[in-house]
Amino acid sequence: MKQSELVFVPYTARGHIASMLEFANLLLARDHRLSITVLIMKFPLHPNLAAYADSLAKSFLTERIHFIDITQSVTFTAETNYMVCLDLFIEKHKPHVKTAVSELIRSNRRGTSLAGFVVDLAFTTLVDVANEFGVPTYAFWSSTASWLGLNLHLQALQDEKYHGDLTELKNGVLASASRAELIVPGFVNPVPASVVPSVVFDKEASDVIMNCARRLRLTKGIVVNTFMELESHAIGSIFPCGESPPVYSVGPLLNLTGDGADAFSLDGTTDDQIINWLDDQPPLSVIFLCFGSMGSFGVDQLKEIGSALERTGFRFLWCIRHSFLSDNYVDPKQVLPEGFLDRTAKIGKVINWAPQVAVLSHPAVGGFVSHCGWNSLLESLWFGVPVATWPLFAEQQLNAFEMVRELELAVEIKIDYKWGFGTESVLVSAQEIEIGIRRVMEGDQSDIRKSVKEMSEKSRKAVMEGGSSYSSLGRFICNVFDNFQ
């Protein structure tokens, strides 16, 4: 019986590595012929993520998965473009990936044969390394099928129409009408240019992204953290004419144990303290505000949020991270309206980090103000908690647009808010925030709550035996062994 080894290469950003390792878990549980080696490369621009990656690695108890840290020191001296830095980072590590895999083959500790690489969406240039070993590459796409489709669509436009420069697309779109929109195959509605990720229209960054998309087409399969019942239109539009590679929707892939999340806690608040506080609240009474491992706001915006919460009168659990660039704990008293903590002591709790899965699963939580990271949205759907959208960066605006306009599974605070690294963002007023919170918490949005509950049931059925994602995972495993030489 063939025993095969897959080499996983995740990007250690929390939204990427957590779902990719859940995929590894699924594979190991589903087929005992598979073993996995995970090559860890810790990107230096993310504080706390190194500890998070280490914590996740320690949570695996099976001997069929092995973690190797091959992180090399990389200094970005003159380069400030995030995507270019990431590209330089992976290029620096390619020889070390090759060395690690060569040693894996030479030692053959587990008596397995190399069956292929599974690489993060940002690392598809590693297809070159896989080719040197004569094995296939599979891409892991941690975001939406719609964002995958948009990437491939834009890459085709760049190559066939815009001669390698997507800034021409931006200029054309913005000049064409007062309301700039794109027609994209994976979306039912025209996509506002304001929700397209900013990196698409940055020449240096888009060159990196489009090169990754180009390499996606060279893989033997693309695994997507979504499920057919949620994104059927987007999934069907990626390769509508049956082109390769095949797409496998295997989600939702969720870290429901919360392993590793304590790496982000700075204020000493324990999970038990948070859950005990929620236990004292009535069902569906709490609005939960959390903006991810990198989401943060300036003092002026935090004051607007605080004012909105007071005006609604709802019970709240609010996770504040004043600056993602700093590991230092920020005292809420220094950044919130004067007297806010005293006035809201009986109805609210302000924390530095939350065990998000445990919070969303709690019956007291009735709504979620979210940055619209894809993992967070999938978790909210899994637990049937409606979302008020407030995206910050990356593809989060596109996620918000899809949830609010395409799928009608969320309400809007903002869908096109863009938080910049070192740049000023437009201040969202307390009134706007209050309206969004009321819409997600109060009865006039009962249809949203009902739709989210229905999608929750579908998400759970998708991963059960006979479900759409369960079947898709089986097809992926068949692909691996069909390509196994």
PDB file of C-alpha atoms in Angstrom, residues 89-262:
ATOM      1  CA  PHE A  89      11.106  36.573   1.742  1.00  0.00           C
ATOM      2  CA  ILE A  90       9.992  33.478  -0.174  1.00  0.00           C
ATOM      3  CA  GLU A  91      12.773  33.855  -2.752  1.00  0.00           C
ATOM      4  CA  LYS A  92      15.307  33.927   0.087  1.00  0.00           C
ATOM      5  CA  HIS A  93      13.811  30.721   1.469  1.00  0.00           C
ATOM      6  CA  LYS A  94      13.559  28.692  -1.741  1.00  0.00           C
ATOM      7  CA  PRO A  95      17.020  27.094  -1.375  1.00  0.00           C
ATOM      8  CA  HIS A  96      16.189  26.184   2.231  1.00  0.00           C
ATOM      9  CA  VAL A  97      12.893  24.603   1.179  1.00  0.00           C
ATOM     10  CA  LYS A  98      14.836  22.546  -1.346  1.00  0.00           C
ATOM     11  CA  THR A  99      17.417  21.514   1.263  1.00  0.00           C
ATOM     12  CA  ALA A 100      14.750  20.517   3.790  1.00  0.00           C
ATOM     13  CA  VAL A 101      12.865  18.408   1.261  1.00  0.00           C
ATOM     14  CA  SER A 102      16.076  16.779   0.016  1.00  0.00           C
ATOM     15  CA  GLU A 103      16.916  15.791   3.583  1.00  0.00           C
ATOM     16  CA  LEU A 104      13.374  14.486   4.075  1.00  0.00           C
ATOM     17  CA  ILE A 105      13.745  12.237   1.040  1.00  0.00           C
ATOM     18  CA  ARG A 106      17.260  11.132   2.033  1.00  0.00           C
ATOM     19  CA  SER A 107      16.396  10.231   5.606  1.00  0.00           C
ATOM     20  CA  ASN A 108      12.997   8.700   4.798  1.00  0.00           C
ATOM     21  CA  ARG A 109      12.294   8.408   8.520  1.00  0.00           C
ATOM     22  CA  ARG A 110       8.686   7.338   8.050  1.00  0.00           C
ATOM     23  CA  GLY A 111       9.137   5.063   5.062  1.00  0.00           C
ATOM     24  CA  THR A 112       7.079   7.312   2.828  1.00  0.00           C
ATOM     25  CA  SER A 113       7.580   8.723  -0.651  1.00  0.00           C
ATOM     26  CA  LEU A 114       7.171  12.369  -1.579  1.00  0.00           C
ATOM     27  CA  ALA A 115       3.769  12.892  -3.210  1.00  0.00           C
ATOM     28  CA  GLY A 116       3.687  16.652  -3.635  1.00  0.00           C
ATOM     29  CA  PHE A 117       3.753  20.141  -2.194  1.00  0.00           C
ATOM     30  CA  VAL A 118       0.766  21.982  -0.715  1.00  0.00           C
ATOM     31  CA  VAL A 119       1.632  25.683  -0.683  1.00  0.00           C
ATOM     32  CA  ASP A 120      -0.092  28.811   0.544  1.00  0.00           C
ATOM     33  CA  LEU A 121      -1.637  31.101  -2.056  1.00  0.00           C
ATOM     34  CA  ALA A 122       1.222  33.590  -1.505  1.00  0.00           C
ATOM     35  CA  PHE A 123       3.888  30.936  -2.129  1.00  0.00           C
ATOM     36  CA  THR A 124       2.840  29.505  -5.499  1.00  0.00           C
ATOM     37  CA  THR A 125       6.253  30.332  -6.963  1.00  0.00           C
ATOM     38  CA  LEU A 126       7.397  27.214  -5.065  1.00  0.00           C
ATOM     39  CA  VAL A 127       5.968  25.256  -7.985  1.00  0.00           C
ATOM     40  CA  ASP A 128       9.493  25.620  -9.408  1.00  0.00           C
ATOM     41  CA  VAL A 129      10.989  23.773  -6.429  1.00  0.00           C
ATOM     42  CA  ALA A 130       8.347  21.028  -6.618  1.00  0.00           C
ATOM     43  CA  ASN A 131       9.126  20.591 -10.307  1.00  0.00           C
ATOM     44  CA  GLU A 132      12.787  19.989  -9.470  1.00  0.00           C
ATOM     45  CA  PHE A 133      11.661  17.023  -7.357  1.00  0.00           C
ATOM     46  CA  GLY A 134       9.298  15.825 -10.084  1.00  0.00           C
ATOM     47  CA  VAL A 135       6.196  16.102  -7.891  1.00  0.00           C
ATOM     48  CA  PRO A 136       2.971  18.116  -8.283  1.00  0.00           C
ATOM     49  CA  THR A 137       2.091  21.311  -6.460  1.00  0.00           C
ATOM     50  CA  TYR A 138      -1.317  21.945  -4.920  1.00  0.00           C
ATOM     51  CA  ALA A 139      -2.294  25.462  -3.860  1.00  0.00           C
ATOM     52  CA  PHE A 140      -4.143  26.209  -0.655  1.00  0.00           C
ATOM     53  CA  TRP A 141      -6.427  29.244  -0.932  1.00  0.00           C
ATOM     54  CA  SER A 142      -7.363  30.437   2.558  1.00  0.00           C
ATOM     55  CA  SER A 143      -9.815  33.086   1.379  1.00  0.00           C
ATOM     56  CA  THR A 144     -13.028  33.181  -0.673  1.00  0.00           C
ATOM     57  CA  ALA A 145     -13.683  31.538  -4.006  1.00  0.00           C
ATOM     58  CA  SER A 146     -14.775  34.952  -5.275  1.00  0.00           C
ATOM     59  CA  TRP A 147     -11.361  36.487  -4.472  1.00  0.00           C
ATOM     60  CA  LEU A 148      -9.694  33.539  -6.177  1.00  0.00           C
ATOM     61  CA  GLY A 149     -11.831  34.123  -9.267  1.00  0.00           C
ATOM     62  CA  LEU A 150     -11.065  37.843  -9.246  1.00  0.00           C
ATOM     63  CA  ASN A 151      -7.322  37.118  -9.049  1.00  0.00           C
ATOM     64  CA  LEU A 152      -7.420  34.827 -12.047  1.00  0.00           C
ATOM     65  CA  HIS A 153      -9.682  37.230 -13.957  1.00  0.00           C
ATOM     66  CA  LEU A 154      -7.354  40.181 -13.320  1.00  0.00           C
ATOM     67  CA  GLN A 155      -4.310  38.110 -14.202  1.00  0.00           C
ATOM     68  CA  ALA A 156      -5.884  37.226 -17.546  1.00  0.00           C
ATOM     69  CA  LEU A 157      -6.697  40.913 -18.151  1.00  0.00           C
ATOM     70  CA  GLN A 158      -3.167  41.921 -17.252  1.00  0.00           C
ATOM     71  CA  ASP A 159      -1.637  39.444 -19.675  1.00  0.00           C
ATOM     72  CA  GLU A 160      -4.109  39.771 -22.544  1.00  0.00           C
ATOM     73  CA  LYS A 161      -5.317  43.389 -22.448  1.00  0.00           C
ATOM     74  CA  TYR A 162      -3.261  45.648 -20.233  1.00  0.00           C
ATOM     75  CA  HIS A 163       0.239  44.515 -21.232  1.00  0.00           C
ATOM     76  CA  GLY A 164       1.365  43.780 -17.715  1.00  0.00           C
ATOM     77  CA  ASP A 165       0.115  46.959 -16.029  1.00  0.00           C
ATOM     78  CA  LEU A 166      -3.170  46.840 -14.100  1.00  0.00           C
ATOM     79  CA  THR A 167      -2.917  50.530 -13.226  1.00  0.00           C
ATOM     80  CA  GLU A 168      -4.332  51.068 -16.716  1.00  0.00           C
ATOM     81  CA  LEU A 169      -7.415  49.125 -15.603  1.00  0.00           C
ATOM     82  CA  LYS A 170      -7.791  51.409 -12.578  1.00  0.00           C
ATOM     83  CA  ASN A 171      -7.543  54.516 -14.726  1.00  0.00           C
ATOM     84  CA  GLY A 172     -10.050  53.139 -17.216  1.00  0.00           C
ATOM     85  CA  VAL A 173     -12.565  52.112 -14.562  1.00  0.00           C
ATOM     86  CA  LEU A 174     -12.401  55.372 -12.668  1.00  0.00           C
ATOM     87  CA  ALA A 175     -12.775  57.408 -15.847  1.00  0.00           C
ATOM     88  CA  SER A 176     -15.703  55.404 -17.201  1.00  0.00           C
ATOM     89  CA  ALA A 177     -18.430  56.513 -14.803  1.00  0.00           C
ATOM     90  CA  SER A 178     -19.154  58.426 -11.637  1.00  0.00           C
ATOM     91  CA  ARG A 179     -19.695  55.090  -9.906  1.00  0.00           C
ATOM     92  CA  ALA A 180     -16.683  52.991 -10.824  1.00  0.00           C
ATOM     93  CA  GLU A 181     -17.460  49.267 -11.032  1.00  0.00           C
ATOM     94  CA  LEU A 182     -15.994  46.067 -12.431  1.00  0.00           C
ATOM     95  CA  ILE A 183     -17.850  43.215 -14.061  1.00  0.00           C
ATOM     96  CA  VAL A 184     -16.294  40.047 -12.663  1.00  0.00           C
ATOM     97  CA  PRO A 185     -17.384  36.474 -13.552  1.00  0.00           C
ATOM     98  CA  GLY A 186     -17.470  35.275  -9.930  1.00  0.00           C
ATOM     99  CA  PHE A 187     -19.900  37.958  -8.766  1.00  0.00           C
ATOM    100  CA  VAL A 188     -23.579  38.362  -9.571  1.00  0.00           C
ATOM    101  CA  ASN A 189     -23.432  42.128  -8.994  1.00  0.00           C
ATOM    102  CA  PRO A 190     -20.982  44.659 -10.430  1.00  0.00           C
ATOM    103  CA  VAL A 191     -18.055  45.035  -8.026  1.00  0.00           C
ATOM    104  CA  PRO A 192     -17.318  48.600  -6.865  1.00  0.00           C
ATOM    105  CA  ALA A 193     -13.710  49.557  -7.462  1.00  0.00           C
ATOM    106  CA  SER A 194     -13.652  50.786  -3.849  1.00  0.00           C
ATOM    107  CA  VAL A 195     -13.854  47.205  -2.504  1.00  0.00           C
ATOM    108  CA  VAL A 196     -11.178  45.764  -4.789  1.00  0.00           C
ATOM    109  CA  PRO A 197      -8.026  45.221  -2.682  1.00  0.00           C
ATOM    110  CA  SER A 198      -5.710  48.223  -2.961  1.00  0.00           C
ATOM    111  CA  VAL A 199      -2.741  46.021  -3.823  1.00  0.00           C
ATOM    112  CA  VAL A 200      -4.367  45.220  -7.174  1.00  0.00           C
ATOM    113  CA  PHE A 201      -3.856  48.798  -8.330  1.00  0.00           C
ATOM    114  CA  ASP A 202      -0.344  49.161  -6.949  1.00  0.00           C
ATOM    115  CA  LYS A 203       2.106  48.337  -9.748  1.00  0.00           C
ATOM    116  CA  GLU A 204       4.757  46.620  -7.621  1.00  0.00           C
ATOM    117  CA  ALA A 205       2.301  44.715  -5.446  1.00  0.00           C
ATOM    118  CA  SER A 206       0.056  43.673  -8.343  1.00  0.00           C
ATOM    119  CA  ASP A 207       3.034  42.271 -10.234  1.00  0.00           C
ATOM    120  CA  VAL A 208       3.714  39.966  -7.287  1.00  0.00           C
ATOM    121  CA  ILE A 209       0.050  38.964  -6.910  1.00  0.00           C
ATOM    122  CA  MET A 210      -0.493  38.366 -10.610  1.00  0.00           C
ATOM    123  CA  ASN A 211       2.648  36.233 -10.798  1.00  0.00           C
ATOM    124  CA  CYS A 212       1.234  34.101  -7.977  1.00  0.00           C
ATOM    125  CA  ALA A 213      -2.051  33.828  -9.905  1.00  0.00           C
ATOM    126  CA  ARG A 214      -0.156  32.802 -13.027  1.00  0.00           C
ATOM    127  CA  ARG A 215       1.519  30.003 -11.068  1.00  0.00           C
ATOM    128  CA  LEU A 216      -1.851  28.892  -9.688  1.00  0.00           C
ATOM    129  CA  ARG A 217      -2.718  27.744 -13.188  1.00  0.00           C
ATOM    130  CA  LEU A 218       0.323  25.448 -13.150  1.00  0.00           C
ATOM    131  CA  THR A 219      -0.758  23.525 -10.063  1.00  0.00           C
ATOM    132  CA  LYS A 220      -2.539  20.185 -10.023  1.00  0.00           C
ATOM    133  CA  GLY A 221      -5.348  21.506  -7.864  1.00  0.00           C
ATOM    134  CA  ILE A 222      -6.535  24.469  -5.800  1.00  0.00           C
ATOM    135  CA  VAL A 223      -7.971  23.797  -2.344  1.00  0.00           C
ATOM    136  CA  VAL A 224     -10.321  26.556  -1.166  1.00  0.00           C
ATOM    137  CA  ASN A 225     -11.578  27.195   2.358  1.00  0.00           C
ATOM    138  CA  THR A 226     -15.223  27.568   1.414  1.00  0.00           C
ATOM    139  CA  PHE A 227     -18.224  25.355   0.707  1.00  0.00           C
ATOM    140  CA  MET A 228     -20.498  24.919  -2.254  1.00  0.00           C
ATOM    141  CA  GLU A 229     -23.688  25.950  -0.474  1.00  0.00           C
ATOM    142  CA  LEU A 230     -22.155  29.340   0.377  1.00  0.00           C
ATOM    143  CA  GLU A 231     -20.283  30.239  -2.816  1.00  0.00           C
ATOM    144  CA  SER A 232     -21.760  28.079  -5.562  1.00  0.00           C
ATOM    145  CA  HIS A 233     -21.760  30.900  -8.121  1.00  0.00           C
ATOM    146  CA  ALA A 234     -18.182  31.937  -7.388  1.00  0.00           C
ATOM    147  CA  ILE A 235     -16.889  28.352  -7.396  1.00  0.00           C
ATOM    148  CA  GLY A 236     -18.611  27.591 -10.692  1.00  0.00           C
ATOM    149  CA  SER A 237     -17.188  30.749 -12.272  1.00  0.00           C
ATOM    150  CA  ILE A 238     -13.491  30.124 -11.543  1.00  0.00           C
ATOM    151  CA  PHE A 239     -12.956  27.790 -14.486  1.00  0.00           C
ATOM    152  CA  PRO A 240     -16.380  27.793 -16.197  1.00  0.00           C
ATOM    153  CA  CYS A 241     -15.231  25.896 -19.275  1.00  0.00           C
ATOM    154  CA  GLY A 242     -13.658  23.050 -17.357  1.00  0.00           C
ATOM    155  CA  GLU A 243     -10.068  24.264 -17.589  1.00  0.00           C
ATOM    156  CA  SER A 244      -7.569  22.879 -15.161  1.00  0.00           C
ATOM    157  CA  PRO A 245      -6.561  22.863 -12.390  1.00  0.00           C
ATOM    158  CA  PRO A 246      -9.522  21.433 -10.492  1.00  0.00           C
ATOM    159  CA  VAL A 247     -10.909  23.430  -7.563  1.00  0.00           C
ATOM    160  CA  TYR A 248     -11.710  21.670  -4.294  1.00  0.00           C
ATOM    161  CA  SER A 249     -14.012  23.483  -1.857  1.00  0.00           C
ATOM    162  CA  VAL A 250     -13.347  21.698   1.442  1.00  0.00           C
ATOM    163  CA  GLY A 251     -14.477  24.242   4.050  1.00  0.00           C
ATOM    164  CA  PRO A 252     -15.310  25.554   6.411  1.00  0.00           C
ATOM    165  CA  LEU A 253     -11.887  24.751   7.854  1.00  0.00           C
ATOM    166  CA  LEU A 254     -12.040  26.086  11.399  1.00  0.00           C
ATOM    167  CA  ASN A 255      -9.775  25.846  14.415  1.00  0.00           C
ATOM    168  CA  LEU A 256     -12.643  25.234  16.831  1.00  0.00           C
ATOM    169  CA  THR A 257     -10.339  24.441  19.755  1.00  0.00           C
ATOM    170  CA  GLY A 258      -8.813  27.923  19.743  1.00  0.00           C
ATOM    171  CA  ASP A 259      -5.279  26.489  19.898  1.00  0.00           C
ATOM    172  CA  GLY A 260      -2.574  29.142  19.779  1.00  0.00           C
ATOM    173  CA  ALA A 261      -4.814  32.171  20.290  1.00  0.00           C
ATOM    174  CA  ASP A 262      -3.339  32.962  23.716  1.00  0.00           C
TER     175      ASP A 262
END
